[in-house]
Every structure is written in C-alpha cells, then in structure tokens.
GROMACS .gro file of N, CA and C in nm:
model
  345
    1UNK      N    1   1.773   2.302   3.423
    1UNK     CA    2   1.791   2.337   3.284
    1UNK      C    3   1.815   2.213   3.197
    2UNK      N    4   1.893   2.112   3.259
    2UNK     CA    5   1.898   1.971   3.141
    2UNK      C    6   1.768   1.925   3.097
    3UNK      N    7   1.693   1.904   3.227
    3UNK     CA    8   1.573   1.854   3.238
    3UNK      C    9   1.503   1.931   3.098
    4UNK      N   10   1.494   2.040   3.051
    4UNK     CA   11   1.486   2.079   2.915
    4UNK      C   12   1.515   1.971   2.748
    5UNK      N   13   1.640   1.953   2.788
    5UNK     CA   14   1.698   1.849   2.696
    5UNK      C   15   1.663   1.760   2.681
    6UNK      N   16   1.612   1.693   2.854
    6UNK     CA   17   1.558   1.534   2.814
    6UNK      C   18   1.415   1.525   2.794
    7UNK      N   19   1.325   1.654   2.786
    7UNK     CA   20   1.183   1.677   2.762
    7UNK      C   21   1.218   1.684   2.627
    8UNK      N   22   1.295   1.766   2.557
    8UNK     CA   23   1.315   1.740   2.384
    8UNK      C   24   1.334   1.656   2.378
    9UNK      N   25   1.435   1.586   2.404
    9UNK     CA   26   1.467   1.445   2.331
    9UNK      C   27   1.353   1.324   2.341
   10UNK      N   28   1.247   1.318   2.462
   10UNK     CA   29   1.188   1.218   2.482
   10UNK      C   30   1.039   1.270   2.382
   11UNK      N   31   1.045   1.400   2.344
   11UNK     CA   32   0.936   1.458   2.247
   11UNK      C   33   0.965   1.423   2.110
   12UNK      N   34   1.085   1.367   2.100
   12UNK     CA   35   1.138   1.368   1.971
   12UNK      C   36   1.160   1.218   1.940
   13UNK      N   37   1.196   1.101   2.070
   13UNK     CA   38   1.166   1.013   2.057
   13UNK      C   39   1.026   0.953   2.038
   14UNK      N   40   0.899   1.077   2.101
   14UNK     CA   41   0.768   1.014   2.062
   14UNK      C   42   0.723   1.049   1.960
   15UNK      N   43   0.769   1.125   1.887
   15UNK     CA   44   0.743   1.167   1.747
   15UNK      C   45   0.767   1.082   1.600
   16UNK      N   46   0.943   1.002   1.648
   16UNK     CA   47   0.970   0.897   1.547
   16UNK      C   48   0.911   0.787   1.597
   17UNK      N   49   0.875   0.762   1.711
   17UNK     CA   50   0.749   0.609   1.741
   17UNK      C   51   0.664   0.662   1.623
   18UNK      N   52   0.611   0.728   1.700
   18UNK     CA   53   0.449   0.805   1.626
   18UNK      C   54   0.437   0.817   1.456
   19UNK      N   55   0.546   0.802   1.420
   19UNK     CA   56   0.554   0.831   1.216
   19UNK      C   57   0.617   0.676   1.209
   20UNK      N   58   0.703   0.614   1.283
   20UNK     CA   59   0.705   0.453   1.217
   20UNK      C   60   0.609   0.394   1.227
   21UNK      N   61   0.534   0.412   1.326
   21UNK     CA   62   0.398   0.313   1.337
   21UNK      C   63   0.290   0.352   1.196
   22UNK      N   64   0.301   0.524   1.177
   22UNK     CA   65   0.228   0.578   1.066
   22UNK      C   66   0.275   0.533   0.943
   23UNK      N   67   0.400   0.485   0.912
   23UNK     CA   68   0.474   0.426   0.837
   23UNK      C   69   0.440   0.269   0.780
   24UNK      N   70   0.405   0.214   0.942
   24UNK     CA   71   0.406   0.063   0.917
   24UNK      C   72   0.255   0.040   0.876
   25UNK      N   73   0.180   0.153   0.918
   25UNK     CA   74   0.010   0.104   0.899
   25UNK      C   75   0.014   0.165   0.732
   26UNK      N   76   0.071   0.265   0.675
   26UNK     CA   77   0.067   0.316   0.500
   26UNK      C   78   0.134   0.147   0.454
   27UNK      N   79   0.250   0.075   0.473
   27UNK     CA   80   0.288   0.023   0.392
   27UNK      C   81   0.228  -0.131   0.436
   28UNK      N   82   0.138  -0.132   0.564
   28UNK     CA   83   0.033  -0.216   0.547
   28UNK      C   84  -0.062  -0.206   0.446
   29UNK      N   85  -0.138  -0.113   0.465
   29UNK     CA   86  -0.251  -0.086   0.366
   29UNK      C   87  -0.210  -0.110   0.209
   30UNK      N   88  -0.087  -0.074   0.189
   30UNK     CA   89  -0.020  -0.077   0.023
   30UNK      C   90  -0.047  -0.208  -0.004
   31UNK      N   91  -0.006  -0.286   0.105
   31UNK     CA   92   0.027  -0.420   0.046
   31UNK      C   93  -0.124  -0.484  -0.001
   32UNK      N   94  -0.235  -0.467   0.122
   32UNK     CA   95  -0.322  -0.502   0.171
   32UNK      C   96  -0.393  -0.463   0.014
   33UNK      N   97  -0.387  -0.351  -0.030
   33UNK     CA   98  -0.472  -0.333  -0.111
   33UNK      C   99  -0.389  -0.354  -0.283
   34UNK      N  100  -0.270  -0.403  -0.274
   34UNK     CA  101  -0.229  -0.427  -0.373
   34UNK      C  102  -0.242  -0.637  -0.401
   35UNK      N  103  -0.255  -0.698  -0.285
   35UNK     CA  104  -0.244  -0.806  -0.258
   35UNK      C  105  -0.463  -0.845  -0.313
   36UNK      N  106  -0.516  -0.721  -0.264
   36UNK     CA  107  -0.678  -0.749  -0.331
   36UNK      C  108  -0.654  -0.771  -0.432
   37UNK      N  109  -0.632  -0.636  -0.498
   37UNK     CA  110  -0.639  -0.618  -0.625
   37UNK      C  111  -0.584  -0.735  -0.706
   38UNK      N  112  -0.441  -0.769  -0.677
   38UNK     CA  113  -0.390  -0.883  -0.764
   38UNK      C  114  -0.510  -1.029  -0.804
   39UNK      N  115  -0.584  -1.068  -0.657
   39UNK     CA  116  -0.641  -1.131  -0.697
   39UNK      C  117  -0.783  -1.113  -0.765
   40UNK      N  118  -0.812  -1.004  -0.766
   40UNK     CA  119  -0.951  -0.949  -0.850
   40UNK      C  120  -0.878  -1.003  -1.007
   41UNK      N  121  -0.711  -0.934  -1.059
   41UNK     CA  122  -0.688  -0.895  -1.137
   41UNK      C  123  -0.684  -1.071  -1.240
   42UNK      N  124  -0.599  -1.177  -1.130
   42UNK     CA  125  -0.538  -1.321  -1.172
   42UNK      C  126  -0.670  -1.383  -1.231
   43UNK      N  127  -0.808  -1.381  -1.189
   43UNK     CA  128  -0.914  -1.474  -1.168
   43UNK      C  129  -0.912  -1.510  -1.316
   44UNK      N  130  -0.990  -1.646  -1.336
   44UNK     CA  131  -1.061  -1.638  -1.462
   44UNK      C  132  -1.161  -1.544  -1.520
   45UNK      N  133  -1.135  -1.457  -1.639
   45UNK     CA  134  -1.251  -1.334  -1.672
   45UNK      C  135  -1.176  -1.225  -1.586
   46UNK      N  136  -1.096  -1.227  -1.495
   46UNK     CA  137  -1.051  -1.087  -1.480
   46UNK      C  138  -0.944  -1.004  -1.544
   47UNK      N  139  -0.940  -0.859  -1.525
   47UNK     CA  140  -0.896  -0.738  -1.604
   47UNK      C  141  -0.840  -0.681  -1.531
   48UNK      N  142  -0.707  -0.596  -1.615
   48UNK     CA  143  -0.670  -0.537  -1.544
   48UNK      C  144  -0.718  -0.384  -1.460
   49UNK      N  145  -0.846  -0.362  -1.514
   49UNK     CA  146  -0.942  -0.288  -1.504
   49UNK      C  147  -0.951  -0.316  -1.387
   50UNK      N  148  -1.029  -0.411  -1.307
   50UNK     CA  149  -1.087  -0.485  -1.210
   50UNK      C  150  -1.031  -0.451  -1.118
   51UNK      N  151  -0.843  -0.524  -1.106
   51UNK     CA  152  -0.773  -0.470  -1.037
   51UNK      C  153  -0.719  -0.300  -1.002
   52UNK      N  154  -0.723  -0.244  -1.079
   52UNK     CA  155  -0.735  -0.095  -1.055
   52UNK      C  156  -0.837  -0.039  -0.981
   53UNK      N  157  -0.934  -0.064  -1.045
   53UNK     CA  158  -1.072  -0.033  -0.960
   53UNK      C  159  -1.079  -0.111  -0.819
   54UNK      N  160  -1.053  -0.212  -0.784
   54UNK     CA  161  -1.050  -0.258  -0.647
   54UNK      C  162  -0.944  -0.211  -0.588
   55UNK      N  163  -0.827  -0.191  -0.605
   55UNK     CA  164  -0.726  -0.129  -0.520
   55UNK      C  165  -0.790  -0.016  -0.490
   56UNK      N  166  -0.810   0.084  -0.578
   56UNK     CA  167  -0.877   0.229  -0.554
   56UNK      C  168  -1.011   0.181  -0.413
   57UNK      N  169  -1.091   0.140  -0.467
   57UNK     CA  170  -1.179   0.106  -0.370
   57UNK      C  171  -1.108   0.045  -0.231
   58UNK      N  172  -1.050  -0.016  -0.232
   58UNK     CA  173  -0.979  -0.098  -0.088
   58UNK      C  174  -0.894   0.035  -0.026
   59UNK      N  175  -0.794   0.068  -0.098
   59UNK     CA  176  -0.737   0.227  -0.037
   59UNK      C  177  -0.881   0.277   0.011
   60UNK      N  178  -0.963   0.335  -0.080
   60UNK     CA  179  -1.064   0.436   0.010
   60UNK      C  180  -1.094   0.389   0.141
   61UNK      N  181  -1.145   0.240   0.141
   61UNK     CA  182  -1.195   0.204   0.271
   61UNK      C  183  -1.110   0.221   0.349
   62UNK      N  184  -1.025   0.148   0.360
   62UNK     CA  185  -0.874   0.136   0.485
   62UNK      C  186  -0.911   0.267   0.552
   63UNK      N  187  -0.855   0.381   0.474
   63UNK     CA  188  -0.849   0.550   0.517
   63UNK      C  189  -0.747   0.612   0.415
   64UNK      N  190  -0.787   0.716   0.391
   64UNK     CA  191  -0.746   0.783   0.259
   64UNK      C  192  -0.626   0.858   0.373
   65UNK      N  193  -0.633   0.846   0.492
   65UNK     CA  194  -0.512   0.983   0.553
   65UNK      C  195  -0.394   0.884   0.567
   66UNK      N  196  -0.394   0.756   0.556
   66UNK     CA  197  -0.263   0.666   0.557
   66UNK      C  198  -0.178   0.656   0.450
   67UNK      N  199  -0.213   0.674   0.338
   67UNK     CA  200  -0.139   0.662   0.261
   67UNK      C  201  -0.210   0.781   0.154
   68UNK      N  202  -0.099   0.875   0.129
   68UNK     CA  203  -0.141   1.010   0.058
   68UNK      C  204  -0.092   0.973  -0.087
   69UNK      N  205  -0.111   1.046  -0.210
   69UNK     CA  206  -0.104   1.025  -0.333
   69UNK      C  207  -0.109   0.882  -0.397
   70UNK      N  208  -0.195   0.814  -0.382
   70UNK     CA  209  -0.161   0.653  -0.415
   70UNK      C  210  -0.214   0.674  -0.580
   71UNK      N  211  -0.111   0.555  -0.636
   71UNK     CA  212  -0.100   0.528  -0.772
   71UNK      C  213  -0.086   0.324  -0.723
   72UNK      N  214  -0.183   0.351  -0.863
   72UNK     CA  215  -0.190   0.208  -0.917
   72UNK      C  216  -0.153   0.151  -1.021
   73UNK      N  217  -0.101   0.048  -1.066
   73UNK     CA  218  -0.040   0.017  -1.174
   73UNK      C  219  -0.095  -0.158  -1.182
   74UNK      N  220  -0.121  -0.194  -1.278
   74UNK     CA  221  -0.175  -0.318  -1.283
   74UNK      C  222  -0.170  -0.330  -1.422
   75UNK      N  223  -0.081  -0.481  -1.446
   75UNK     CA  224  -0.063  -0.508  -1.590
   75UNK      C  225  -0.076  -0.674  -1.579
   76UNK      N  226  -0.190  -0.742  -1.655
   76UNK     CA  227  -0.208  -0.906  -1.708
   76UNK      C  228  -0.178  -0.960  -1.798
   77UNK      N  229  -0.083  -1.042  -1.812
   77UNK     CA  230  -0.036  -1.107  -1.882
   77UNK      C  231  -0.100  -1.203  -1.982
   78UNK      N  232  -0.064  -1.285  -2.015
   78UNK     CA  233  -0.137  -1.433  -2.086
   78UNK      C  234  -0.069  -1.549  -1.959
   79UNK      N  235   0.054  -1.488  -1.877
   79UNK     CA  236   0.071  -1.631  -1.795
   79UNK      C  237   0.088  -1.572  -1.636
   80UNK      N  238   0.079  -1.431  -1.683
   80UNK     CA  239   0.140  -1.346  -1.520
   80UNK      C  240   0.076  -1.221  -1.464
   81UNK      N  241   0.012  -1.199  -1.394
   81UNK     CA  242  -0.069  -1.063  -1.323
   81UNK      C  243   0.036  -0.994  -1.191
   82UNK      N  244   0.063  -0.862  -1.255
   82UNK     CA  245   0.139  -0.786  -1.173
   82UNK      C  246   0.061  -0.657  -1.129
   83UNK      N  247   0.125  -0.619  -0.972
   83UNK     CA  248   0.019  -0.520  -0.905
   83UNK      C  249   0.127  -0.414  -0.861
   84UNK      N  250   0.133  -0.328  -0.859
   84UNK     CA  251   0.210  -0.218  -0.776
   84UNK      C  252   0.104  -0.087  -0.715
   85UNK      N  253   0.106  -0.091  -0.569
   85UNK     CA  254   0.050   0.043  -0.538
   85UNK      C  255   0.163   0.131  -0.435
   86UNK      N  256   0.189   0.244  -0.446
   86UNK     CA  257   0.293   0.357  -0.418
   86UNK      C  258   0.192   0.421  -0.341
   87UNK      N  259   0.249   0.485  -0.250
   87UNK     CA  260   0.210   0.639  -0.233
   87UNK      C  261   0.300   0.681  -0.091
   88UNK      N  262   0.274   0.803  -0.091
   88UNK     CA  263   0.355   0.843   0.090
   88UNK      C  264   0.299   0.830   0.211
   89UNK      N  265   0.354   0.747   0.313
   89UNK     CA  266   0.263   0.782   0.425
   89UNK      C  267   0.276   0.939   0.511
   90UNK      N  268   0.140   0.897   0.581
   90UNK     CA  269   0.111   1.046   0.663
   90UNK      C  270   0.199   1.081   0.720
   91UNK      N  271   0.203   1.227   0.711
   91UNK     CA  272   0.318   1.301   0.783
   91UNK      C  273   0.300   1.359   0.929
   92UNK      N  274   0.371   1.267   1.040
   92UNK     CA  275   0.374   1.326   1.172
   92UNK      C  276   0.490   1.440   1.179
   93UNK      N  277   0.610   1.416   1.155
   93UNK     CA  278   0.684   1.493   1.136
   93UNK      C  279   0.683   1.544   1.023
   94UNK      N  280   0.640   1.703   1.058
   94UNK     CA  281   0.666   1.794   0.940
   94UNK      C  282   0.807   1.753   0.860
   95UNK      N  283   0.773   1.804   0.759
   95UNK     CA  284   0.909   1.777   0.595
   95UNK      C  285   0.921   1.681   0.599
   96UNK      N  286   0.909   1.551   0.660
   96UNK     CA  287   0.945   1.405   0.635
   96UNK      C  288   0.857   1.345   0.542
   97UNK      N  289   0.912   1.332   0.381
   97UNK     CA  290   0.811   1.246   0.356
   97UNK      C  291   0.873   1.109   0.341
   98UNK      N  292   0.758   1.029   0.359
   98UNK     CA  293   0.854   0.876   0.341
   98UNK      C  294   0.737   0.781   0.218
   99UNK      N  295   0.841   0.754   0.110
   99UNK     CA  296   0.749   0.690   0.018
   99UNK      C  297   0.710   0.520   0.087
  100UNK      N  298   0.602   0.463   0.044
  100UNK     CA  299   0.562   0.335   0.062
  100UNK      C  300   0.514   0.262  -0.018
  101UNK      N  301   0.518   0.172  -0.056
  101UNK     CA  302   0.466   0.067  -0.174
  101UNK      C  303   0.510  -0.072  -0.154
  102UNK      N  304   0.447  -0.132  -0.319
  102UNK     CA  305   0.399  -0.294  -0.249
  102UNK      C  306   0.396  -0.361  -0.426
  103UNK      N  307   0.491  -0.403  -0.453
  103UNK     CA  308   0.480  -0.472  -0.574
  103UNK      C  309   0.459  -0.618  -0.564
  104UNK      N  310   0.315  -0.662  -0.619
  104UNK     CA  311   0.280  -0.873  -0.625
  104UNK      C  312   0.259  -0.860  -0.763
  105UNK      N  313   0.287  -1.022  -0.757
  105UNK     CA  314   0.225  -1.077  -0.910
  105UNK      C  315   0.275  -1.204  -0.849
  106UNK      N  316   0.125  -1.274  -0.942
  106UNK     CA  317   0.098  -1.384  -0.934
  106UNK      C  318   0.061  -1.478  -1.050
  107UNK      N  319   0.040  -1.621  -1.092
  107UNK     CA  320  -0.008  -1.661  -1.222
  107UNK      C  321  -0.121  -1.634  -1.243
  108UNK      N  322  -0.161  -1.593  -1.359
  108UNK     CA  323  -0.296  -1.617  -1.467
  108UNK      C  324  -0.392  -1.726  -1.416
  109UNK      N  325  -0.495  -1.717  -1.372
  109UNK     CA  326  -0.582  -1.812  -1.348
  109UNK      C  327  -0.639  -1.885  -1.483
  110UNK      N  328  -0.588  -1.997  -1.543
  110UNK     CA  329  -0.669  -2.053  -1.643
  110UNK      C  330  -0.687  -2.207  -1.628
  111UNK      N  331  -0.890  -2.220  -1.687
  111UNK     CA  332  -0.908  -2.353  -1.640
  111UNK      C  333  -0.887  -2.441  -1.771
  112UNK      N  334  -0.881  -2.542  -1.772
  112UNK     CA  335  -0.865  -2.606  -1.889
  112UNK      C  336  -0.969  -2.717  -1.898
  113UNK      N  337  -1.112  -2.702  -2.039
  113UNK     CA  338  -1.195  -2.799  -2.006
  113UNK      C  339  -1.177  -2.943  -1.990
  114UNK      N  340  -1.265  -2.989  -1.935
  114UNK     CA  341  -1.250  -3.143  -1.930
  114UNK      C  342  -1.227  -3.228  -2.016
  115UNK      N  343  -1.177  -3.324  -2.060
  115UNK     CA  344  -1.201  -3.412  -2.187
  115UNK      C  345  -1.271  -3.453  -2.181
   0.00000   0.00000   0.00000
C-alpha cells in the first residue's frame, strides 16, 4: 500500500520536471524573440513597427504552444530602443499558470557623416 504513495509522489515529481523545463523553454523563447526584435527595432531606419512585427514572426516560428497569449510592446526612442514580450508558458500541470517575459533595450543606432 505505501508503494502507492511513492508512485504519486514520483508522478508528481515528473510532472514539476516536466512544466520547469516547459517553463525554461517559454522564457527562452521570450527572450529569444524579444532580444530579435530589439535589434530589428535599434538599427539605423528601424521602427518600432519592425520590431513588433519580427517578434510576432520569431514567436510563430519557435512554436506558438510554448508560450500562450504573447504581447509585444516596443517603444524607440531618439537615444534608447526598448522591447518587452510576456506571455504564459504551456500548461503541464492543469490550473498552473506561470507568467514569462523578457524586457531589453538597447541604444539607438545612429551614424554620423563623415567630415
């Protein structure tokens, strides 16, 4: 009859492996695709447009089941480009949700002509 107990518990220990790893690959991808975007967003001639649209695109590729509801936020400065992407990762354990995100910013890419 224990032998019961330690089949739950070792089901329950493979369950929280199984959602941190699901955890660590969502708030990979956040970064991954907030870390694109920033530099689409910094370049010379780039928008914060750019960066929105490439995060969106980089999330799709990765896999849309790692990271659920993603939001993008991307704002350029005159000296500073900031990126934030959110969303929850996948749920192994039912009711658990766990938020994930990834805030960069970096300087403004500007060249200055030659004399």
């Amino acid at each position: 009859m224990e032998m019961v107990g330690y089949y739950a518990a070792m089901l329950a220990a493979m369950l929280v492996g199984v959602q941190a790893a699901a955890w660590g690959l969502a708030e990979l991808a956040t970064r991954y695709a907030a870390n694109h975007a920033l530099q689409a967003t910094r370049v010379e001639g780039g928008t914060a447009a750019a960066g929105q649209s490439d995060a969106a695109t980089v999330l799709a590729q990765l896999n849309t089941n790692l990271v659920t509801q993603p939001t993008v936020s991307v704002t350029r400065g005159p000296a500073t480009a900031t990126v934030t992407v959110k969303g929850t990762a996948i749920k192994v354990i039912p009711f658990l949700r766990i938020p994930v995100g990834t805030t960069v910013n970096g300087p403004v890419e500007t060249l200055d002509p030659v004399p």
